PDB file of C-alpha atoms in Angstrom:
ATOM      1  CA  MET M   1      97.170  66.801 100.321  1.00  0.00           C
ATOM      2  CA  GLU M   2      96.522  66.366  96.602  1.00  0.00           C
ATOM      3  CA  LEU M   3      98.508  68.755  94.438  1.00  0.00           C
ATOM      4  CA  GLU M   4      96.559  71.103  92.150  1.00  0.00           C
ATOM      5  CA  VAL M   5      97.585  73.452  89.348  1.00  0.00           C
ATOM      6  CA  ARG M   6      97.400  76.407  91.741  1.00  0.00           C
ATOM      7  CA  HIS M   7     100.052  74.736  93.908  1.00  0.00           C
ATOM      8  CA  LEU M   8     102.353  74.287  90.913  1.00  0.00           C
ATOM      9  CA  ARG M   9     101.713  77.904  89.929  1.00  0.00           C
ATOM     10  CA  ALA M  10     102.790  79.016  93.400  1.00  0.00           C
ATOM     11  CA  VAL M  11     106.031  77.028  93.198  1.00  0.00           C
ATOM     12  CA  CYS M  12     106.818  78.505  89.769  1.00  0.00           C
ATOM     13  CA  ALA M  13     106.056  82.028  91.000  1.00  0.00           C
ATOM     14  CA  VAL M  14     108.499  81.745  93.910  1.00  0.00           C
ATOM     15  CA  ALA M  15     111.207  80.439  91.572  1.00  0.00           C
ATOM     16  CA  ASP M  16     110.554  83.158  88.961  1.00  0.00           C
ATOM     17  CA  HIS M  17     110.602  86.016  91.472  1.00  0.00           C
ATOM     18  CA  GLY M  18     113.252  84.610  93.789  1.00  0.00           C
ATOM     19  CA  SER M  19     111.171  85.850  96.696  1.00  0.00           C
ATOM     20  CA  VAL M  20     108.087  84.633  98.544  1.00  0.00           C
ATOM     21  CA  ARG M  21     107.019  88.237  99.108  1.00  0.00           C
ATOM     22  CA  LYS M  22     107.129  89.164  95.420  1.00  0.00           C
ATOM     23  CA  ALA M  23     105.489  85.885  94.395  1.00  0.00           C
ATOM     24  CA  ALA M  24     102.676  86.459  96.880  1.00  0.00           C
ATOM     25  CA  ARG M  25     102.059  89.939  95.487  1.00  0.00           C
ATOM     26  CA  GLN M  26     101.911  88.599  91.919  1.00  0.00           C
ATOM     27  CA  LEU M  27      99.564  85.784  92.965  1.00  0.00           C
ATOM     28  CA  GLY M  28      97.287  88.111  94.929  1.00  0.00           C
ATOM     29  CA  MET M  29      98.067  86.399  98.246  1.00  0.00           C
ATOM     30  CA  THR M  30      99.537  87.482 101.539  1.00  0.00           C
ATOM     31  CA  GLN M  31     103.087  86.411 102.274  1.00  0.00           C
ATOM     32  CA  PRO M  32     102.092  84.302 105.328  1.00  0.00           C
ATOM     33  CA  SER M  33      99.430  82.484 103.264  1.00  0.00           C
ATOM     34  CA  LEU M  34     101.912  81.616 100.525  1.00  0.00           C
ATOM     35  CA  THR M  35     104.507  80.509 103.084  1.00  0.00           C
ATOM     36  CA  THR M  36     101.962  78.188 104.703  1.00  0.00           C
ATOM     37  CA  GLN M  37     100.954  76.814 101.307  1.00  0.00           C
ATOM     38  CA  LEU M  38     104.605  76.132 100.411  1.00  0.00           C
ATOM     39  CA  HIS M  39     105.102  74.204 103.638  1.00  0.00           C
ATOM     40  CA  ARG M  40     102.081  72.037 102.806  1.00  0.00           C
ATOM     41  CA  ILE M  41     103.358  71.438  99.274  1.00  0.00           C
ATOM     42  CA  GLU M  42     106.791  70.454 100.586  1.00  0.00           C
ATOM     43  CA  LYS M  43     105.184  68.106 103.097  1.00  0.00           C
ATOM     44  CA  ALA M  44     103.128  66.490 100.316  1.00  0.00           C
ATOM     45  CA  LEU M  45     106.221  66.055  98.137  1.00  0.00           C
ATOM     46  CA  GLY M  46     108.413  64.891 100.979  1.00  0.00           C
ATOM     47  CA  GLY M  47     111.186  67.420 100.798  1.00  0.00           C
ATOM     48  CA  GLN M  48     112.290  71.063 100.793  1.00  0.00           C
ATOM     49  CA  LEU M  49     111.771  72.902  97.495  1.00  0.00           C
ATOM     50  CA  PHE M  50     113.609  76.156  98.275  1.00  0.00           C
ATOM     51  CA  PHE M  51     116.597  77.303 100.271  1.00  0.00           C
ATOM     52  CA  ARG M  52     115.436  80.298 102.331  1.00  0.00           C
ATOM     53  CA  GLU M  53     118.260  82.847 102.337  1.00  0.00           C
ATOM     54  CA  SER M  54     118.608  86.512 103.311  1.00  0.00           C
ATOM     55  CA  THR M  55     118.661  87.444  99.626  1.00  0.00           C
ATOM     56  CA  GLY M  56     115.575  85.422  98.718  1.00  0.00           C
ATOM     57  CA  SER M  57     114.502  81.876  97.843  1.00  0.00           C
ATOM     58  CA  ARG M  58     116.592  79.512  95.695  1.00  0.00           C
ATOM     59  CA  PRO M  59     115.386  76.114  94.392  1.00  0.00           C
ATOM     60  CA  THR M  60     116.862  72.991  96.010  1.00  0.00           C
ATOM     61  CA  PRO M  61     117.750  69.985  93.816  1.00  0.00           C
ATOM     62  CA  LEU M  62     114.255  68.616  94.506  1.00  0.00           C
ATOM     63  CA  GLY M  63     112.848  72.017  93.664  1.00  0.00           C
ATOM     64  CA  HIS M  64     114.534  71.948  90.248  1.00  0.00           C
ATOM     65  CA  VAL M  65     113.013  68.541  89.535  1.00  0.00           C
ATOM     66  CA  VAL M  66     109.537  69.731  90.521  1.00  0.00           C
ATOM     67  CA  LEU M  67     109.902  72.923  88.481  1.00  0.00           C
ATOM     68  CA  SER M  68     110.917  70.977  85.359  1.00  0.00           C
ATOM     69  CA  ARG M  69     107.583  69.141  85.526  1.00  0.00           C
ATOM     70  CA  ALA M  70     105.475  72.001  86.867  1.00  0.00           C
ATOM     71  CA  ARG M  71     106.351  74.681  84.315  1.00  0.00           C
ATOM     72  CA  PRO M  72     104.947  72.852  81.233  1.00  0.00           C
ATOM     73  CA  ILE M  73     101.745  72.048  83.142  1.00  0.00           C
ATOM     74  CA  VAL M  74     101.265  75.656  84.263  1.00  0.00           C
ATOM     75  CA  ALA M  75     102.053  76.969  80.777  1.00  0.00           C
ATOM     76  CA  ASP M  76      99.591  74.567  79.130  1.00  0.00           C
ATOM     77  CA  MET M  77      96.848  75.511  81.573  1.00  0.00           C
ATOM     78  CA  ARG M  78      97.517  79.214  81.031  1.00  0.00           C
ATOM     79  CA  ALA M  79      97.380  78.735  77.261  1.00  0.00           C
ATOM     80  CA  LEU M  80      94.080  76.877  77.592  1.00  0.00           C
ATOM     81  CA  VAL M  81      92.554  79.648  79.708  1.00  0.00           C
ATOM     82  CA  ASP M  82      93.788  82.340  77.307  1.00  0.00           C
ATOM     83  CA  GLU M  83      92.445  80.442  74.303  1.00  0.00           C
ATOM     84  CA  ILE M  84      89.020  80.128  75.910  1.00  0.00           C
ATOM     85  CA  ALA M  85      89.073  83.791  76.949  1.00  0.00           C
ATOM     86  CA  SER M  86      90.013  84.862  73.423  1.00  0.00           C
ATOM     87  CA  ALA M  87      87.150  82.854  71.969  1.00  0.00           C
ATOM     88  CA  SER M  88      84.675  84.286  74.461  1.00  0.00           C
ATOM     89  CA  VAL M  89      85.484  87.898  73.546  1.00  0.00           C
ATOM     90  CA  SER M  90      85.748  87.380  69.795  1.00  0.00           C
ATOM     91  CA  ASP M  91      82.214  88.620  69.251  1.00  0.00           C
ATOM     92  CA  ARG M  92      82.830  91.759  71.281  1.00  0.00           C
ATOM     93  CA  GLY M  93      85.689  93.130  69.200  1.00  0.00           C
ATOM     94  CA  ALA M  94      89.446  93.301  69.700  1.00  0.00           C
ATOM     95  CA  ARG M  95      91.114  93.351  73.087  1.00  0.00           C
ATOM     96  CA  LEU M  96      94.254  95.049  74.346  1.00  0.00           C
ATOM     97  CA  HIS M  97      95.655  94.238  77.770  1.00  0.00           C
ATOM     98  CA  ILE M  98      98.521  96.486  78.821  1.00  0.00           C
ATOM     99  CA  GLY M  99     100.649  96.429  81.938  1.00  0.00           C
ATOM    100  CA  SER M 100     102.846  99.029  83.568  1.00  0.00           C
ATOM    101  CA  THR M 101     104.966  99.772  86.567  1.00  0.00           C
ATOM    102  CA  SER M 102     103.964 103.030  88.234  1.00  0.00           C
ATOM    103  CA  SER M 103     103.988 105.909  85.748  1.00  0.00           C
ATOM    104  CA  ARG M 104     101.990 109.092  85.254  1.00  0.00           C
ATOM    105  CA  ALA M 105     102.200 108.417  81.500  1.00  0.00           C
ATOM    106  CA  VAL M 106      99.656 105.584  81.713  1.00  0.00           C
ATOM    107  CA  ALA M 107      96.578 107.838  81.761  1.00  0.00           C
ATOM    108  CA  GLY M 108      97.604 109.642  78.573  1.00  0.00           C
ATOM    109  CA  TRP M 109      98.571 106.349  76.951  1.00  0.00           C
ATOM    110  CA  LEU M 110      95.133 104.881  77.590  1.00  0.00           C
ATOM    111  CA  ARG M 111      93.480 108.024  76.259  1.00  0.00           C
ATOM    112  CA  ARG M 112      95.469 107.893  73.033  1.00  0.00           C
ATOM    113  CA  LEU M 113      94.855 104.154  72.598  1.00  0.00           C
ATOM    114  CA  ARG M 114      91.093 104.654  72.865  1.00  0.00           C
ATOM    115  CA  LEU M 115      91.260 107.315  70.157  1.00  0.00           C
ATOM    116  CA  ARG M 116      93.415 105.117  67.941  1.00  0.00           C
ATOM    117  CA  LEU M 117      91.317 101.989  68.484  1.00  0.00           C
ATOM    118  CA  PRO M 118      87.622 102.909  68.642  1.00  0.00           C
ATOM    119  CA  GLY M 119      85.590  99.903  69.714  1.00  0.00           C
ATOM    120  CA  THR M 120      88.507  98.467  71.672  1.00  0.00           C
ATOM    121  CA  GLU M 121      88.582  98.956  75.419  1.00  0.00           C
ATOM    122  CA  PRO M 122      92.186  98.767  76.651  1.00  0.00           C
ATOM    123  CA  THR M 123      92.655  97.370  80.144  1.00  0.00           C
ATOM    124  CA  ILE M 124      95.526  98.190  82.467  1.00  0.00           C
ATOM    125  CA  ARG M 125      97.320  96.152  85.111  1.00  0.00           C
ATOM    126  CA  THR M 126      99.882  97.878  87.311  1.00  0.00           C
ATOM    127  CA  ASP M 127     102.502  96.098  89.400  1.00  0.00           C
ATOM    128  CA  VAL M 128     105.617  97.153  91.296  1.00  0.00           C
ATOM    129  CA  SER M 129     107.446  94.188  89.778  1.00  0.00           C
ATOM    130  CA  ALA M 130     108.643  94.766  86.214  1.00  0.00           C
ATOM    131  CA  ASN M 131     109.774  91.129  86.051  1.00  0.00           C
ATOM    132  CA  ALA M 132     106.257  89.938  86.895  1.00  0.00           C
ATOM    133  CA  LEU M 133     104.759  92.081  84.116  1.00  0.00           C
ATOM    134  CA  LEU M 134     107.291  90.815  81.572  1.00  0.00           C
ATOM    135  CA  GLN M 135     106.483  87.230  82.505  1.00  0.00           C
ATOM    136  CA  MET M 136     102.790  87.967  82.002  1.00  0.00           C
ATOM    137  CA  VAL M 137     103.480  89.345  78.522  1.00  0.00           C
ATOM    138  CA  ALA M 138     105.559  86.275  77.668  1.00  0.00           C
ATOM    139  CA  ALA M 139     102.734  84.011  78.859  1.00  0.00           C
ATOM    140  CA  GLY M 140     100.046  85.856  76.878  1.00  0.00           C
ATOM    141  CA  GLN M 141      98.299  87.321  79.926  1.00  0.00           C
ATOM    142  CA  LEU M 142      99.231  90.821  78.773  1.00  0.00           C
ATOM    143  CA  ASP M 143      99.713  92.132  75.236  1.00  0.00           C
ATOM    144  CA  VAL M 144     102.309  94.793  76.055  1.00  0.00           C
ATOM    145  CA  ALA M 145     104.003  96.164  79.159  1.00  0.00           C
ATOM    146  CA  PHE M 146     105.727  99.456  79.912  1.00  0.00           C
ATOM    147  CA  VAL M 147     108.434  98.937  82.531  1.00  0.00           C
ATOM    148  CA  HIS M 148     111.562 100.470  83.991  1.00  0.00           C
ATOM    149  CA  GLU M 149     114.905  98.754  84.573  1.00  0.00           C
ATOM    150  CA  VAL M 150     117.140 100.099  87.346  1.00  0.00           C
ATOM    151  CA  GLU M 151     120.695 100.716  86.185  1.00  0.00           C
ATOM    152  CA  GLY M 152     122.977  97.938  87.415  1.00  0.00           C
ATOM    153  CA  ALA M 153     120.067  95.562  88.127  1.00  0.00           C
ATOM    154  CA  PRO M 154     119.035  93.975  84.796  1.00  0.00           C
ATOM    155  CA  LEU M 155     115.525  92.596  84.443  1.00  0.00           C
ATOM    156  CA  ARG M 156     114.876  88.981  83.433  1.00  0.00           C
ATOM    157  CA  VAL M 157     113.454  89.618  79.963  1.00  0.00           C
ATOM    158  CA  PRO M 158     111.963  86.424  78.457  1.00  0.00           C
ATOM    159  CA  PRO M 159     113.540  85.523  75.101  1.00  0.00           C
ATOM    160  CA  ASN M 160     110.229  85.654  73.192  1.00  0.00           C
ATOM    161  CA  LEU M 161     109.786  89.377  73.869  1.00  0.00           C
ATOM    162  CA  VAL M 162     110.728  92.362  71.712  1.00  0.00           C
ATOM    163  CA  GLU M 163     111.806  95.586  73.426  1.00  0.00           C
ATOM    164  CA  HIS M 164     110.917  99.091  72.215  1.00  0.00           C
ATOM    165  CA  GLU M 165     113.203 101.433  74.136  1.00  0.00           C
ATOM    166  CA  LEU M 166     111.740 104.777  75.163  1.00  0.00           C
ATOM    167  CA  ILE M 167     114.660 106.181  77.163  1.00  0.00           C
ATOM    168  CA  ALA M 168     118.063 104.525  77.493  1.00  0.00           C
ATOM    169  CA  ARG M 169     118.997 106.332  80.709  1.00  0.00           C
ATOM    170  CA  GLU M 170     116.627 108.514  82.676  1.00  0.00           C
ATOM    171  CA  PRO M 171     117.802 110.062  85.968  1.00  0.00           C
ATOM    172  CA  GLN M 172     115.818 109.460  89.117  1.00  0.00           C
ATOM    173  CA  PHE M 173     115.259 112.480  91.349  1.00  0.00           C
ATOM    174  CA  ILE M 174     114.796 112.842  95.087  1.00  0.00           C
ATOM    175  CA  ALA M 175     111.665 113.915  96.943  1.00  0.00           C
ATOM    176  CA  LEU M 176     112.416 115.792 100.137  1.00  0.00           C
ATOM    177  CA  PRO M 177     110.504 117.954 102.607  1.00  0.00           C
ATOM    178  CA  GLU M 178     110.173 121.582 101.554  1.00  0.00           C
ATOM    179  CA  THR M 179     111.736 122.524 104.900  1.00  0.00           C
ATOM    180  CA  HIS M 180     114.911 120.540 104.182  1.00  0.00           C
ATOM    181  CA  PRO M 181     118.054 122.749 103.947  1.00  0.00           C
ATOM    182  CA  ALA M 182     119.001 121.069 100.626  1.00  0.00           C
ATOM    183  CA  THR M 183     115.968 122.634  98.903  1.00  0.00           C
ATOM    184  CA  ALA M 184     118.004 125.862  98.774  1.00  0.00           C
ATOM    185  CA  LYS M 185     119.989 124.174  95.987  1.00  0.00           C
ATOM    186  CA  GLN M 186     118.768 123.462  92.474  1.00  0.00           C
ATOM    187  CA  ILE M 187     120.848 120.261  92.400  1.00  0.00           C
ATOM    188  CA  VAL M 188     121.217 118.204  95.577  1.00  0.00           C
ATOM    189  CA  GLU M 189     124.374 116.412  96.655  1.00  0.00           C
ATOM    190  CA  LEU M 190     123.916 112.844  97.869  1.00  0.00           C
ATOM    191  CA  THR M 191     125.967 113.740 100.919  1.00  0.00           C
ATOM    192  CA  ASP M 192     123.378 116.433 101.767  1.00  0.00           C
ATOM    193  CA  LEU M 193     120.980 113.582 102.527  1.00  0.00           C
ATOM    194  CA  ALA M 194     123.349 111.235 104.355  1.00  0.00           C
ATOM    195  CA  GLY M 195     121.812 112.030 107.740  1.00  0.00           C
ATOM    196  CA  ASP M 196     118.200 111.608 106.613  1.00  0.00           C
ATOM    197  CA  PRO M 197     116.145 108.418 106.808  1.00  0.00           C
ATOM    198  CA  TRP M 198     115.401 107.110 103.306  1.00  0.00           C
ATOM    199  CA  MET M 199     112.173 105.288 102.548  1.00  0.00           C
ATOM    200  CA  VAL M 200     112.654 102.468 100.042  1.00  0.00           C
ATOM    201  CA  ASP M 201     110.173  99.970  98.603  1.00  0.00           C
ATOM    202  CA  PRO M 202     112.147  96.675  98.511  1.00  0.00           C
ATOM    203  CA  THR M 203     109.474  95.004  96.345  1.00  0.00           C
ATOM    204  CA  VAL M 204     110.348  97.243  93.354  1.00  0.00           C
ATOM    205  CA  ASP M 205     112.690  95.173  91.189  1.00  0.00           C
ATOM    206  CA  GLY M 206     116.244  96.517  91.352  1.00  0.00           C
ATOM    207  CA  GLU M 207     115.452  99.533  93.530  1.00  0.00           C
ATOM    208  CA  TRP M 208     117.188  98.368  96.692  1.00  0.00           C
ATOM    209  CA  ALA M 209     120.264  97.188  94.801  1.00  0.00           C
ATOM    210  CA  GLY M 210     120.483 100.453  92.867  1.00  0.00           C
ATOM    211  CA  LEU M 211     120.329 102.582  96.003  1.00  0.00           C
ATOM    212  CA  ARG M 212     122.910 100.507  97.848  1.00  0.00           C
ATOM    213  CA  ARG M 213     125.223 100.908  94.854  1.00  0.00           C
ATOM    214  CA  ILE M 214     125.057 104.711  94.797  1.00  0.00           C
ATOM    215  CA  TRP M 215     125.334 104.989  98.584  1.00  0.00           C
ATOM    216  CA  ALA M 216     128.464 102.846  98.574  1.00  0.00           C
ATOM    217  CA  ALA M 217     129.981 104.926  95.757  1.00  0.00           C
ATOM    218  CA  ALA M 218     129.311 108.149  97.694  1.00  0.00           C
ATOM    219  CA  GLY M 219     130.553 106.703 100.984  1.00  0.00           C
ATOM    220  CA  VAL M 220     127.274 107.246 102.829  1.00  0.00           C
ATOM    221  CA  ASN M 221     125.210 104.825 104.879  1.00  0.00           C
ATOM    222  CA  PRO M 222     121.814 106.416 105.611  1.00  0.00           C
ATOM    223  CA  ARG M 223     119.085 104.969 107.771  1.00  0.00           C
ATOM    224  CA  VAL M 224     116.513 103.038 105.751  1.00  0.00           C
ATOM    225  CA  VAL M 225     112.776 102.683 106.245  1.00  0.00           C
ATOM    226  CA  HIS M 226     110.958 100.059 104.156  1.00  0.00           C
ATOM    227  CA  GLY M 227     107.521 100.868 102.781  1.00  0.00           C
ATOM    228  CA  ASP M 228     105.572 101.628  99.621  1.00  0.00           C
ATOM    229  CA  TYR M 229     106.035 104.851  97.696  1.00  0.00           C
ATOM    230  CA  LEU M 230     102.442 106.055  98.229  1.00  0.00           C
ATOM    231  CA  THR M 231     103.140 106.088 101.953  1.00  0.00           C
ATOM    232  CA  ALA M 232     106.556 107.604 101.303  1.00  0.00           C
ATOM    233  CA  ALA M 233     105.015 110.697  99.709  1.00  0.00           C
ATOM    234  CA  ASP M 234     102.960 111.359 102.844  1.00  0.00           C
ATOM    235  CA  LEU M 235     106.001 110.933 105.079  1.00  0.00           C
ATOM    236  CA  VAL M 236     108.136 113.203 102.898  1.00  0.00           C
ATOM    237  CA  ALA M 237     105.498 115.938 103.084  1.00  0.00           C
ATOM    238  CA  ALA M 238     105.399 115.474 106.863  1.00  0.00           C
ATOM    239  CA  GLY M 239     109.173 115.976 107.059  1.00  0.00           C
ATOM    240  CA  GLU M 240     109.965 112.423 108.172  1.00  0.00           C
ATOM    241  CA  VAL M 241     111.925 110.904 105.245  1.00  0.00           C
ATOM    242  CA  VAL M 242     113.445 111.472 101.830  1.00  0.00           C
ATOM    243  CA  THR M 243     112.843 109.062  98.980  1.00  0.00           C
ATOM    244  CA  PRO M 244     113.821 108.498  95.335  1.00  0.00           C
ATOM    245  CA  CYS M 245     111.189 109.438  92.777  1.00  0.00           C
ATOM    246  CA  GLN M 246     110.609 109.602  89.058  1.00  0.00           C
ATOM    247  CA  PRO M 247     111.544 112.924  87.419  1.00  0.00           C
ATOM    248  CA  THR M 248     107.953 113.184  86.163  1.00  0.00           C
ATOM    249  CA  SER M 249     106.573 113.009  89.722  1.00  0.00           C
ATOM    250  CA  ARG M 250     104.236 115.797  90.741  1.00  0.00           C
ATOM    251  CA  PRO M 251     105.195 117.388  94.075  1.00  0.00           C
ATOM    252  CA  ARG M 252     102.484 117.753  96.682  1.00  0.00           C
ATOM    253  CA  HIS M 253     102.121 120.354  99.413  1.00  0.00           C
ATOM    254  CA  GLY M 254     105.082 120.167 101.778  1.00  0.00           C
ATOM    255  CA  MET M 255     107.361 118.410  99.274  1.00  0.00           C
ATOM    256  CA  ASP M 256     110.035 119.495  96.810  1.00  0.00           C
ATOM    257  CA  ILE M 257     111.654 117.453  94.030  1.00  0.00           C
ATOM    258  CA  ARG M 258     115.298 117.896  93.069  1.00  0.00           C
ATOM    259  CA  PRO M 259     117.813 116.116  90.809  1.00  0.00           C
ATOM    260  CA  LEU M 260     120.898 114.532  92.349  1.00  0.00           C
ATOM    261  CA  ARG M 261     124.359 115.759  91.402  1.00  0.00           C
ATOM    262  CA  GLY M 262     125.789 113.585  88.637  1.00  0.00           C
ATOM    263  CA  ASP M 263     122.515 111.634  88.232  1.00  0.00           C
ATOM    264  CA  PRO M 264     123.896 108.519  89.967  1.00  0.00           C
ATOM    265  CA  LEU M 265     120.550 106.694  90.054  1.00  0.00           C
ATOM    266  CA  ALA M 266     118.957 106.009  86.669  1.00  0.00           C
ATOM    267  CA  VAL M 267     116.557 103.676  84.892  1.00  0.00           C
ATOM    268  CA  ARG M 268     115.920 102.460  81.366  1.00  0.00           C
ATOM    269  CA  LEU M 269     112.328 102.727  80.119  1.00  0.00           C
ATOM    270  CA  PHE M 270     110.963 100.359  77.481  1.00  0.00           C
ATOM    271  CA  MET M 271     107.820  98.722  76.164  1.00  0.00           C
ATOM    272  CA  ALA M 272     107.818  94.967  75.581  1.00  0.00           C
ATOM    273  CA  CYS M 273     105.561  92.676  73.549  1.00  0.00           C
ATOM    274  CA  ARG M 274     105.786  89.120  72.205  1.00  0.00           C
ATOM    275  CA  ARG M 275     107.487  88.556  68.878  1.00  0.00           C
ATOM    276  CA  ASP M 276     104.525  86.590  67.561  1.00  0.00           C
ATOM    277  CA  ALA M 277     101.792  88.725  69.154  1.00  0.00           C
ATOM    278  CA  VAL M 278      98.728  89.647  67.098  1.00  0.00           C
ATOM    279  CA  LEU M 279      97.854  93.045  68.564  1.00  0.00           C
ATOM    280  CA  ALA M 280      94.887  95.349  68.110  1.00  0.00           C
ATOM    281  CA  ALA M 281      97.323  97.795  66.446  1.00  0.00           C
ATOM    282  CA  PRO M 282     100.948  97.488  65.286  1.00  0.00           C
ATOM    283  CA  ALA M 283     103.441  97.586  68.140  1.00  0.00           C
ATOM    284  CA  GLU M 284     105.040 100.662  66.570  1.00  0.00           C
ATOM    285  CA  ALA M 285     101.729 102.526  66.821  1.00  0.00           C
ATOM    286  CA  LEU M 286     101.249 101.545  70.454  1.00  0.00           C
ATOM    287  CA  PHE M 287     104.793 102.680  71.187  1.00  0.00           C
ATOM    288  CA  ALA M 288     104.224 106.005  69.392  1.00  0.00           C
ATOM    289  CA  ASP M 289     101.224 106.696  71.633  1.00  0.00           C
ATOM    290  CA  LEU M 290     103.267 105.807  74.712  1.00  0.00           C
ATOM    291  CA  THR M 291     106.087 108.111  73.606  1.00  0.00           C
ATOM    292  CA  ALA M 292     103.704 111.017  73.028  1.00  0.00           C
ATOM    293  CA  SER M 293     102.112 110.487  76.425  1.00  0.00           C
ATOM    294  CA  TYR M 294     105.465 110.344  78.168  1.00  0.00           C
ATOM    295  CA  MET M 295     106.723 113.499  76.468  1.00  0.00           C
ATOM    296  CA  GLU M 296     103.560 115.265  77.569  1.00  0.00           C
ATOM    297  CA  ILE M 297     104.082 114.593  81.271  1.00  0.00           C
ATOM    298  CA  ALA M 298     107.868 114.999  81.104  1.00  0.00           C
ATOM    299  CA  TRP M 299     107.749 118.504  79.701  1.00  0.00           C
ATOM    300  CA  ALA M 300     104.908 119.428  82.074  1.00  0.00           C
ATOM    301  CA  SER M 301     107.110 118.593  85.091  1.00  0.00           C
ATOM    302  CA  ALA M 302     108.984 121.699  86.249  1.00  0.00           C
ATOM    303  CA  ALA M 303     111.892 119.779  87.776  1.00  0.00           C
ATOM    304  CA  TYR M 304     112.322 117.484  84.782  1.00  0.00           C
ATOM    305  CA  ARG M 305     111.877 120.341  82.288  1.00  0.00           C
ATOM    306  CA  ALA M 306     114.692 122.260  83.986  1.00  0.00           C
ATOM    307  CA  TRP M 307     116.905 119.160  83.896  1.00  0.00           C
ATOM    308  CA  LEU M 308     116.134 118.568  80.218  1.00  0.00           C
ATOM    309  CA  GLY M 309     117.054 122.164  79.463  1.00  0.00           C
ATOM    310  CA  ARG M 310     120.537 121.537  80.863  1.00  0.00           C
ATOM    311  CA  HIS M 311     121.106 118.264  79.005  1.00  0.00           C
ATOM    312  CA  ASP M 312     120.974 116.927  75.465  1.00  0.00           C
ATOM    313  CA  GLY M 313     118.186 114.370  75.790  1.00  0.00           C
ATOM    314  CA  PRO M 314     116.977 111.926  76.668  1.00  0.00           C
ATOM    315  CA  LEU M 315     113.736 113.289  75.153  1.00  0.00           C
ATOM    316  CA  PRO M 316     113.269 115.378  72.016  1.00  0.00           C
ATOM    317  CA  VAL M 317     112.022 118.924  72.396  1.00  0.00           C
ATOM    318  CA  ALA M 318     108.267 119.021  72.918  1.00  0.00           C
ATOM    319  CA  THR M 319     106.217 120.309  70.013  1.00  0.00           C
TER     320      THR M 319
END
């Protein structure tokens, strides 16, 4: 087999994400397809590129050698494609590519950006992996990204990015069936949920580590079901599981949302862009629109509004 740039890109993606599953998601492939491709690449190169471990994939000595040569090639090709793409749209006005992990604030952000930048059509890319989005910003594939960082599980922020912090520590709430006995409380104890199955999306950067940390601290060991959070909402409403959720989440029929006592699970929210980026508007203006959008949904959420009323911050009072 003759190696191509797409093969080198796959190797770099596995190394960057530390996981074949996450790399496959970022590359738009299935995990079995990427695994098969890696085996073919290793066969062509004559050796193993990654140690496969329970915690993920780690480069072997040969893998480090290949990565040292592959990364400049992939970066140069990406820069070439971006340069051509920039030239091709130059006659159609400015561009603004934004990325985000899941957030209800995105819709309002896009609306405000269109008002601020008439003639510019912002595009949005969503991904469960904040690390993948940050890498895309660093590589010039995105202009800015709005991401969350789970407390105790730092993201790998590329050195050429600038962070604009929206919230230093935002509590994560719990979604539970409306028939659950704990809904009788305004604030739920973690031990109230120790006997419930929890649905967790292990592809969300830091989520699994953050939950294991708070369970260990509380001395509980609940059953865990792996899945995505869209499916989780359906299962919560059906009375099958509980699951962590953003405080801005909108409850559906059959579901209630409550804060956890002591707010043990939290995230940091920030927007990132490149230091040398030439954007359709100043980064401060883009961040101001994001902040306004986030405040709008935060204060519209009954559960979050009640929490904010009991605490100083993390958001200013809505005007």
